[in-house]
Coordinates of C-alpha atoms in Angstrom, one line a residue:
M1 CA 93.0 76.5 228.2
R2 CA 95.3 78.7 226.3
R3 CA 98.4 80.2 227.7
K4 CA 100.6 82.9 226.1
V5 CA 104.3 83.0 226.7
A6 CA 107.1 84.9 224.9
L7 CA 110.5 83.7 224.1
I8 CA 113.4 85.5 222.5
L9 CA 116.9 84.0 221.8
S10 CA 119.7 86.5 221.3
I11 CA 123.3 85.4 220.7
M12 CA 125.3 88.6 220.0
V13 CA 128.8 87.8 221.3
L14 CA 128.6 84.5 219.4
G15 CA 126.9 86.0 216.3
V16 CA 123.4 84.7 217.2
L17 CA 120.3 86.4 218.5
A18 CA 117.1 84.5 219.0
A19 CA 113.7 85.1 220.0
C20 CA 110.5 86.4 221.2
G21 CA 107.1 84.9 221.0
K22 CA 104.0 83.3 222.4
T23 CA 103.1 79.8 223.3
T24 CA 100.0 78.0 224.5
T25 CA 99.2 74.6 225.8
K26 CA 100.2 71.3 224.3
V27 CA 97.3 71.6 221.9
D28 CA 98.8 74.8 220.4
S29 CA 102.4 75.4 221.6
S30 CA 104.3 78.0 219.6
L31 CA 107.2 80.4 220.1
N32 CA 108.5 83.5 218.4
V33 CA 112.2 83.6 217.8
A34 CA 114.6 86.3 216.6
V35 CA 118.1 85.8 215.2
T36 CA 120.7 88.3 214.2
D37 CA 121.1 87.4 210.6
Q38 CA 119.6 85.6 207.6
L39 CA 119.9 81.9 206.9
G40 CA 122.8 81.0 204.5
T41 CA 121.6 77.7 203.1
L42 CA 119.6 74.6 204.0
D43 CA 121.9 72.4 201.9
S44 CA 123.8 70.3 204.5
T45 CA 126.8 70.0 202.1
K46 CA 127.2 73.8 201.7
Y47 CA 126.7 75.5 205.0
S48 CA 129.4 77.2 207.0
D49 CA 127.6 79.4 209.5
T50 CA 125.9 78.8 212.8
F51 CA 122.6 80.2 211.7
S52 CA 122.3 77.5 209.0
V53 CA 123.6 74.8 211.4
E54 CA 120.8 75.5 213.8
A55 CA 118.2 75.3 211.1
I56 CA 119.6 72.1 209.5
Q57 CA 119.7 70.4 212.9
N58 CA 116.1 71.2 213.6
V59 CA 114.7 70.1 210.3
Y60 CA 116.9 67.2 209.4
E61 CA 118.1 64.2 211.4
G62 CA 121.0 61.9 210.8
L63 CA 121.9 58.5 212.2
Y64 CA 122.5 60.0 215.6
T65 CA 121.3 63.0 217.6
Y66 CA 122.0 64.4 221.1
N67 CA 119.7 63.6 224.0
Q68 CA 118.9 65.9 226.8
K69 CA 122.1 64.8 228.6
N70 CA 124.1 65.8 225.5
K71 CA 125.0 62.2 224.7
P72 CA 124.8 60.9 221.1
V73 CA 121.9 58.4 220.7
L74 CA 120.5 56.6 217.6
A75 CA 118.0 58.7 215.7
A76 CA 117.3 57.9 212.0
A77 CA 119.0 54.5 212.8
K78 CA 117.3 52.1 215.1
S79 CA 120.2 49.7 215.6
V80 CA 123.9 49.4 214.8
T81 CA 126.4 46.5 214.7
T82 CA 130.1 46.6 214.0
N83 CA 132.9 44.3 213.1
D84 CA 135.7 43.3 215.5
A85 CA 138.1 45.8 214.0
K86 CA 135.6 48.6 214.6
T87 CA 136.0 49.7 211.0
V88 CA 132.7 48.6 209.5
Y89 CA 129.3 49.8 211.0
T90 CA 126.0 48.4 209.8
Y91 CA 122.9 50.5 210.6
K92 CA 119.3 49.5 210.3
L93 CA 117.1 52.5 209.6
R94 CA 113.8 53.3 211.2
D95 CA 110.6 53.2 209.1
E96 CA 110.4 57.0 208.6
K97 CA 109.3 59.4 205.8
W98 CA 110.4 62.6 204.3
S99 CA 108.1 65.6 204.8
N100 CA 106.6 64.9 201.3
G101 CA 105.7 61.4 202.4
T102 CA 108.4 59.4 200.5
A103 CA 110.4 56.9 202.5
V104 CA 113.8 57.7 203.9
T105 CA 116.2 55.1 202.6
A106 CA 119.8 54.0 203.0
N107 CA 120.6 55.5 199.6
D108 CA 119.6 59.0 200.9
F109 CA 122.6 58.8 203.2
V110 CA 124.9 57.4 200.5
Y111 CA 123.9 60.2 198.1
A112 CA 124.3 63.0 200.7
W113 CA 127.7 61.7 201.8
Q114 CA 129.0 61.2 198.3
K115 CA 127.9 64.7 197.5
L116 CA 129.8 66.0 200.5
A117 CA 132.9 64.3 199.3
N118 CA 132.6 65.2 195.7
P119 CA 135.1 68.0 194.8
K120 CA 132.5 69.5 192.4
T121 CA 130.3 70.3 195.4
A122 CA 133.1 72.5 196.8
S123 CA 131.8 71.9 200.3
P124 CA 133.4 74.0 203.1
N125 CA 133.0 70.9 205.2
S126 CA 134.4 68.3 202.8
Q127 CA 137.3 67.4 205.1
R128 CA 134.8 65.9 207.5
I129 CA 134.4 62.9 205.1
D130 CA 138.0 61.9 205.7
I131 CA 136.8 59.5 208.5
L132 CA 135.3 57.3 205.8
K133 CA 137.3 54.9 203.7
N134 CA 138.8 56.7 200.6
G135 CA 137.2 60.0 201.8
Y136 CA 140.5 61.9 201.6
D137 CA 141.4 60.8 198.2
I138 CA 137.9 61.3 196.8
R139 CA 137.6 64.9 198.0
N140 CA 141.0 65.6 196.6
G141 CA 140.0 64.3 193.2
K142 CA 142.2 61.2 193.3
M143 CA 139.4 58.6 193.3
A144 CA 135.9 58.2 192.1
V145 CA 133.0 59.2 194.4
N146 CA 131.4 55.7 194.3
K147 CA 134.5 54.4 196.1
L148 CA 133.5 56.2 199.3
G149 CA 133.1 53.9 202.3
V150 CA 129.3 54.0 202.5
K151 CA 126.9 51.6 200.8
A152 CA 123.2 50.8 200.8
I153 CA 122.9 47.1 201.4
D154 CA 119.1 47.4 200.9
K155 CA 116.6 50.2 201.4
T156 CA 116.9 50.1 205.2
T157 CA 120.4 48.9 205.7
L158 CA 123.4 51.2 205.5
E159 CA 127.0 50.0 205.7
V160 CA 129.7 52.5 206.7
T161 CA 133.4 51.7 206.4
L162 CA 135.9 53.9 208.2
A163 CA 139.4 54.8 207.1
Q164 CA 140.5 53.8 210.6
P165 CA 138.7 53.0 213.8
I166 CA 137.7 56.1 215.8
S167 CA 136.1 56.2 219.3
Y168 CA 134.0 59.3 218.6
L169 CA 132.1 58.2 215.5
P170 CA 128.6 58.8 217.1
E171 CA 129.6 62.4 217.9
V172 CA 130.8 63.0 214.4
L173 CA 127.7 61.6 212.8
T174 CA 125.4 63.9 214.8
G175 CA 126.9 66.7 212.7
A176 CA 124.9 68.7 210.1
P177 CA 127.1 67.4 207.1
F178 CA 125.9 63.8 207.7
V179 CA 122.2 64.2 207.5
P180 CA 120.5 62.5 204.5
Q181 CA 119.3 64.0 201.2
N182 CA 116.8 62.5 198.8
E183 CA 118.6 62.0 195.5
A184 CA 115.6 62.2 193.2
Y185 CA 114.2 65.3 194.9
V186 CA 117.6 67.1 195.1
K187 CA 118.3 66.5 191.4
K188 CA 114.9 67.6 190.4
Q189 CA 115.4 70.9 192.2
G190 CA 118.9 71.5 190.8
D191 CA 120.7 74.6 192.0
K192 CA 117.6 75.7 193.9
Y193 CA 117.8 72.9 196.4
G194 CA 118.0 74.2 200.0
T195 CA 117.9 77.9 198.8
D196 CA 114.3 78.4 200.2
S197 CA 111.6 76.5 201.9
K198 CA 109.8 75.6 198.6
H199 CA 112.8 73.7 197.4
M200 CA 113.5 71.2 200.2
I201 CA 112.1 68.2 202.0
V202 CA 113.2 67.2 205.5
N203 CA 113.1 64.2 207.9
G204 CA 113.6 66.0 211.3
P205 CA 111.3 67.3 214.0
Y206 CA 110.3 70.4 212.1
K207 CA 109.6 71.6 208.6
L208 CA 110.8 75.0 207.4
T209 CA 108.2 77.3 205.9
D210 CA 107.9 80.9 204.6
W211 CA 111.6 81.2 203.9
T212 CA 112.3 82.8 200.5
G213 CA 116.1 82.6 200.7
T214 CA 116.6 86.3 201.3
N215 CA 113.8 87.3 203.7
N216 CA 114.0 88.0 207.4
K217 CA 111.2 85.8 208.6
W218 CA 110.6 82.0 208.5
S219 CA 108.9 79.3 210.6
Y220 CA 109.6 75.9 212.0
V221 CA 106.4 73.8 211.9
K222 CA 106.1 70.5 213.6
N223 CA 106.7 67.7 211.1
T224 CA 103.9 65.2 211.5
N225 CA 105.9 62.7 209.4
Y226 CA 108.8 62.7 211.9
W227 CA 109.3 59.2 213.4
N228 CA 109.1 60.6 217.0
A229 CA 106.6 63.4 216.4
K230 CA 104.8 62.6 219.6
S231 CA 107.8 63.8 221.7
V232 CA 107.8 67.2 220.0
K233 CA 105.8 69.5 222.1
L234 CA 106.2 72.9 220.3
T235 CA 104.0 73.0 217.2
Q236 CA 105.6 76.1 215.7
V237 CA 108.6 78.4 216.1
D238 CA 108.3 81.7 214.2
V239 CA 111.7 83.3 213.5
Q240 CA 112.5 86.9 212.6
V241 CA 115.8 88.7 212.1
V242 CA 116.4 91.3 214.8
K243 CA 119.7 93.1 215.1
D244 CA 118.9 95.5 217.9
G245 CA 120.3 94.0 221.1
A246 CA 118.5 96.4 223.4
T247 CA 115.2 94.8 222.5
A248 CA 116.0 91.5 224.3
G249 CA 116.6 93.0 227.7
K250 CA 113.5 95.2 227.6
L251 CA 111.2 92.4 226.5
Y252 CA 112.6 90.1 229.3
Q253 CA 112.0 92.7 232.0
T254 CA 108.4 93.3 230.8
G255 CA 107.7 89.5 230.9
K256 CA 107.5 89.2 227.1
I257 CA 110.7 87.2 226.9
D258 CA 111.4 83.9 228.5
F259 CA 114.9 83.1 227.2
S260 CA 117.5 85.6 226.0
M261 CA 121.1 85.0 225.0
L262 CA 122.5 88.4 226.1
A263 CA 124.6 90.6 224.0
N264 CA 127.9 91.4 225.6
D265 CA 126.9 95.1 225.9
Y266 CA 124.1 94.0 228.4
V267 CA 125.9 91.5 230.6
K268 CA 126.7 94.0 233.3
Q269 CA 123.2 95.5 233.2
Y270 CA 121.4 92.2 233.7
K271 CA 123.9 90.1 235.7
N272 CA 121.7 90.5 238.8
E273 CA 118.5 89.8 237.0
K274 CA 116.5 86.7 238.0
G275 CA 117.3 84.0 235.5
F276 CA 120.8 85.3 234.6
A277 CA 123.4 82.6 233.9
T278 CA 126.7 82.1 232.0
R279 CA 128.1 79.1 230.2
K280 CA 131.6 78.5 228.8
T281 CA 131.6 77.2 225.2
P282 CA 134.2 75.8 222.8
L283 CA 133.1 78.4 220.3
I284 CA 136.1 80.3 218.8
G285 CA 136.5 83.7 217.1
Y286 CA 139.0 83.3 214.3
L287 CA 140.7 85.1 211.4
G288 CA 141.1 83.5 208.0
F289 CA 143.2 84.7 205.1
N290 CA 143.0 84.7 201.3
T291 CA 146.4 83.3 200.5
K292 CA 146.0 83.9 196.8
R293 CA 146.5 87.6 197.4
E294 CA 150.0 89.0 197.7
A295 CA 149.8 90.5 201.1
T296 CA 147.8 87.9 202.9
G297 CA 149.6 85.2 201.1
N298 CA 152.8 86.2 203.0
K299 CA 153.1 84.4 206.3
H300 CA 155.0 87.2 208.0
I301 CA 152.1 89.6 207.2
R302 CA 149.7 87.0 208.6
K303 CA 151.7 86.5 211.7
A304 CA 152.0 90.2 212.3
L305 CA 148.2 90.5 212.1
A306 CA 147.8 87.5 214.3
I307 CA 149.9 88.7 217.2
G308 CA 149.5 92.4 216.8
F309 CA 146.4 92.8 219.0
N310 CA 145.7 92.4 222.7
K311 CA 143.4 89.4 223.0
S312 CA 143.0 89.6 226.8
S313 CA 141.7 93.2 226.5
L314 CA 139.3 92.2 223.7
A315 CA 137.8 89.4 225.9
S316 CA 137.5 91.4 229.1
K317 CA 136.7 94.9 227.9
I318 CA 135.0 94.5 224.5
L319 CA 133.2 91.1 224.7
N320 CA 132.8 91.2 228.5
D321 CA 130.6 88.2 228.7
G322 CA 132.9 85.5 230.0
S323 CA 134.8 85.0 226.8
S324 CA 138.5 84.5 227.2
E325 CA 141.9 85.0 225.5
L326 CA 142.8 82.1 223.2
N327 CA 146.3 81.4 221.9
G328 CA 145.6 78.3 219.7
I329 CA 142.9 77.1 217.4
V330 CA 141.8 74.4 219.8
P331 CA 140.0 76.0 222.8
A332 CA 140.8 75.4 226.5
N333 CA 138.9 72.8 228.6
F334 CA 137.4 71.2 225.5
V335 CA 139.2 67.9 225.4
S336 CA 141.7 66.0 227.5
N337 CA 144.6 63.7 226.6
P338 CA 143.1 60.2 226.8
V339 CA 146.4 58.9 228.4
N340 CA 147.2 61.4 231.1
G341 CA 144.0 63.5 231.4
K342 CA 145.7 66.8 230.7
D343 CA 143.8 69.6 228.9
Y344 CA 144.9 69.7 225.2
R345 CA 145.4 73.5 225.2
K346 CA 147.8 73.3 228.2
E347 CA 149.8 70.6 226.6
A348 CA 150.0 72.3 223.2
G349 CA 150.9 75.6 224.8
D350 CA 150.4 79.2 223.6
L351 CA 150.5 79.9 219.8
L352 CA 150.3 83.4 218.4
A353 CA 150.0 85.2 221.7
F354 CA 150.0 89.0 221.7
N355 CA 153.5 90.4 221.3
K356 CA 153.7 94.0 220.0
K357 CA 157.4 94.0 219.4
E358 CA 157.5 90.7 217.6
A359 CA 154.4 91.7 215.5
K360 CA 156.2 94.8 214.3
A361 CA 159.3 92.8 213.3
E362 CA 157.2 90.3 211.4
W363 CA 155.3 93.2 209.8
E364 CA 158.5 94.8 208.6
K365 CA 159.8 91.5 207.3
G366 CA 156.6 90.9 205.4
L367 CA 156.5 94.4 203.8
K368 CA 160.1 94.0 202.6
E369 CA 159.4 90.6 201.0
I370 CA 156.4 92.0 199.0
G371 CA 158.2 95.3 198.3
K372 CA 155.8 97.6 200.1
K373 CA 156.3 100.4 202.6
D374 CA 152.6 100.6 203.7
L375 CA 149.6 98.4 203.1
T376 CA 145.8 98.6 203.1
I377 CA 144.0 95.4 204.1
E378 CA 140.2 94.8 204.3
I379 CA 138.7 92.7 207.1
L380 CA 135.4 91.1 206.1
G381 CA 132.8 90.1 208.6
S382 CA 129.1 89.7 209.1
D383 CA 127.0 92.8 210.1
T384 CA 126.1 91.6 213.6
P385 CA 126.9 94.0 216.5
E386 CA 129.4 91.6 217.9
A387 CA 131.3 91.2 214.6
K388 CA 131.3 94.9 214.1
Q389 CA 132.7 95.5 217.6
V390 CA 135.5 92.9 217.2
I391 CA 136.5 94.2 213.8
E392 CA 136.6 97.8 215.1
Y393 CA 138.8 96.7 217.9
L394 CA 141.1 94.8 215.6
Q395 CA 141.3 97.8 213.3
A396 CA 142.3 100.2 216.1
Q397 CA 144.8 97.8 217.7
L398 CA 146.5 96.7 214.4
E399 CA 146.7 100.2 212.9
S400 CA 148.3 101.4 216.1
N401 CA 150.8 98.6 216.5
L402 CA 151.8 98.0 212.8
P403 CA 153.2 101.2 211.2
G404 CA 151.9 101.8 207.7
L405 CA 148.9 99.6 208.0
T406 CA 145.4 100.8 207.1
I407 CA 142.5 98.5 207.7
N408 CA 139.1 98.8 206.0
A409 CA 136.2 97.1 207.6
R410 CA 133.4 95.5 205.4
N411 CA 130.4 94.2 207.4
I412 CA 127.8 92.4 205.3
P413 CA 125.0 89.9 205.9
I414 CA 126.2 86.4 206.7
K415 CA 124.9 85.0 203.5
S416 CA 126.9 87.6 201.5
R417 CA 129.9 87.0 203.7
L418 CA 129.8 83.3 203.0
A419 CA 129.5 83.9 199.2
A420 CA 132.4 86.4 199.3
T421 CA 134.8 84.1 201.1
T422 CA 133.9 81.1 198.9
A423 CA 134.6 83.3 195.8
Y424 CA 138.0 84.5 197.3
Q425 CA 136.6 88.1 197.5
F426 CA 138.4 89.0 200.7
D427 CA 141.7 89.7 202.3
V428 CA 141.0 88.7 205.9
V429 CA 137.7 87.3 207.2
Y430 CA 136.5 87.3 210.8
G431 CA 134.0 84.7 211.9
T432 CA 133.1 82.4 214.7
W433 CA 133.1 78.6 214.6
T434 CA 131.9 75.7 216.8
P435 CA 133.0 72.1 216.7
D436 CA 130.9 69.0 216.1
Y437 CA 132.6 66.5 218.3
A438 CA 135.2 66.5 221.1
D439 CA 138.5 65.9 219.4
P440 CA 141.3 68.4 218.6
I441 CA 141.3 67.2 214.9
N442 CA 137.9 68.9 214.4
F443 CA 139.5 72.3 214.9
I444 CA 142.9 71.5 213.4
S445 CA 141.6 70.1 210.2
D446 CA 138.6 72.6 209.9
G447 CA 138.2 75.3 212.5
G448 CA 136.2 77.4 210.1
A449 CA 139.2 78.0 207.8
Y450 CA 138.1 78.6 204.2
H451 CA 139.8 76.8 201.3
L452 CA 141.9 74.8 203.7
S453 CA 141.8 71.5 201.8
T454 CA 142.7 73.2 198.5
D455 CA 145.1 76.0 199.4
Y456 CA 147.1 74.9 202.4
K457 CA 149.6 72.3 201.3
N458 CA 152.3 72.2 204.0
A459 CA 153.8 68.8 203.8
Q460 CA 154.5 68.4 207.5
Y461 CA 151.0 69.4 208.5
L462 CA 149.5 66.9 206.0
K463 CA 151.8 64.2 207.2
D464 CA 150.9 64.9 210.9
L465 CA 147.2 64.8 210.0
D466 CA 147.6 61.6 208.0
Q467 CA 149.4 59.9 210.8
A468 CA 146.8 61.0 213.4
K469 CA 144.0 59.6 211.2
N470 CA 145.8 56.4 210.1
D471 CA 149.1 55.3 211.4
F472 CA 148.5 56.4 215.0
A473 CA 144.7 56.0 215.1
T474 CA 145.0 53.3 217.8
N475 CA 148.1 54.8 219.5
P476 CA 146.7 57.7 221.6
T477 CA 150.1 59.0 222.7
K478 CA 151.6 59.3 219.2
R479 CA 148.3 60.5 217.8
W480 CA 148.1 63.3 220.4
A481 CA 151.7 64.4 219.6
S482 CA 150.9 64.5 215.9
L483 CA 147.9 66.7 216.4
I484 CA 149.9 69.1 218.6
D485 CA 152.6 69.2 215.9
A486 CA 150.0 69.8 213.2
E487 CA 148.5 72.8 215.1
K488 CA 151.9 74.3 215.7
Q489 CA 152.6 74.2 212.0
I490 CA 149.3 75.6 210.6
V491 CA 148.7 78.1 213.4
G492 CA 152.1 78.8 215.1
E493 CA 154.4 78.7 212.1
D494 CA 152.2 79.6 209.1
A495 CA 149.3 81.5 210.8
Y496 CA 146.9 80.1 208.2
M497 CA 144.1 80.1 210.8
V498 CA 144.3 82.6 213.7
P499 CA 142.5 82.4 217.1
V500 CA 140.9 85.6 218.3
F501 CA 139.0 84.5 221.4
Q502 CA 137.2 81.6 223.1
G503 CA 133.5 82.3 223.5
A504 CA 131.0 82.1 226.3
M505 CA 127.2 82.4 226.6
A506 CA 125.4 84.8 228.9
Y507 CA 121.6 84.4 229.0
L508 CA 118.4 85.1 230.9
L509 CA 116.0 82.1 231.3
N510 CA 112.4 82.2 232.5
P511 CA 111.8 79.3 235.0
D512 CA 108.6 78.5 233.0
I513 CA 110.7 77.3 230.1
A514 CA 111.7 73.6 230.4
G515 CA 113.9 71.4 228.2
I516 CA 116.2 74.2 227.0
H517 CA 118.8 72.2 225.0
I518 CA 121.9 73.7 223.5
N519 CA 124.4 71.7 221.5
P520 CA 127.3 70.6 223.8
Y521 CA 129.9 71.9 221.4
G522 CA 128.4 75.2 220.4
T523 CA 125.4 77.6 220.7
T524 CA 122.8 76.0 218.4
L525 CA 119.5 75.3 220.0
F526 CA 117.4 72.2 219.6
Y527 CA 113.7 73.2 219.7
R528 CA 112.4 69.6 219.8
D529 CA 113.0 69.3 223.6
M530 CA 111.5 72.6 224.7
T531 CA 108.3 72.8 226.6
I532 CA 106.3 75.3 228.7
K533 CA 105.7 74.3 232.4

């Protein structure tokens, strides 16, 4: 018996829209999915957008993955042992294959992680390697890549040595930067690796097909070489880029959509619809700055831009989907102090809260320092409806509150935006970012900030991070204090990374869809667990 069902996933407030489609029985179960922008890359060492993250985590698999209860469980690894100091982990890998039939080996992890650490890769996520022995020194060009704390003992045994013991290692290793790459295959593909579906092999639940690198359609097809293929019920997920938010609601009401992440414009309209729900997330909207340019290299200019707009009004009147004001780079209700149980955001306090008077004073001070009476600044963002709305709001607020300021908006496809920020072709960039594990350091040492590891050299910030990672790794009280101090420096004092809002998800879900599984720290969807009742 064949059964047709439609599914659409739309994430507009968060920058993601996904899907419509049809499914049948277990014999032929497929979905059609729509997203709001193109894929950036399938190279796990080079991504910096949620669209690519979702793709990477559906076609690759690292040592760990998340189960349906959002707990990290072993995936490519079948067992793990550790030394008494909790600094050396030894993983035994499963007998699994790449999608081209070659064996997945321990060296595939060594190669991928060394590539992540290598300064020549210029990975936007290179700081994630700091948890490994020598990771920090390697990514900063002070030590050879082969000194990284990862080693293939044999083809199926991987030894991982940490810089310091950390309690959240499984959560970290579920992240997209820590999936394996086959060295021989990657080197053969050269610069084309991960740029389209013809130049990649995978080890996860699905293979990616029909992606040219620039087109608006691609498919996930069940990977029969996946070690746990029998648990994957959907045989195919067809994806198309759809930027019209009105489509989702109409298709849901006509029974052609089973799941829709609602655009903020449609929350009020559908809040009484059967299947409507909301979910708080640790996603953040943020502003980043090109500090190599005169204006945005001035911290008073950055602070003026950071506190010159009403965040509460943005969340309640523009986003209007459960998003909230955020006055720090670490979101609220994300992680608690391990000693006293208090929420990090409450303990760290407000940083860069809206203050029109102070913003004007900082603006005037900054203009004086750079010898200007007025200034034109461009804000770069993706071309999703949500990004356009946020930037338009910032433009109106900041031009009104900062005399002499003119803001130009440049909204381009996500892939182009990523390339522009990497190449320093921007003044200010607006984006959204989600964490990979529940610890403040994920935001404070990353948070979506571009060129953080190369351009931000504040001595106190670097000292605080170093102490949090090393000296105070086993002293939770001092470690917590160091992280708060680091955030106050990079956000409160220097405004290198600026919070805009904390996100939420509003969606419509057809009761016939089971196993809907969203990453606990963001908005990416795991298709492997989805079924049709």
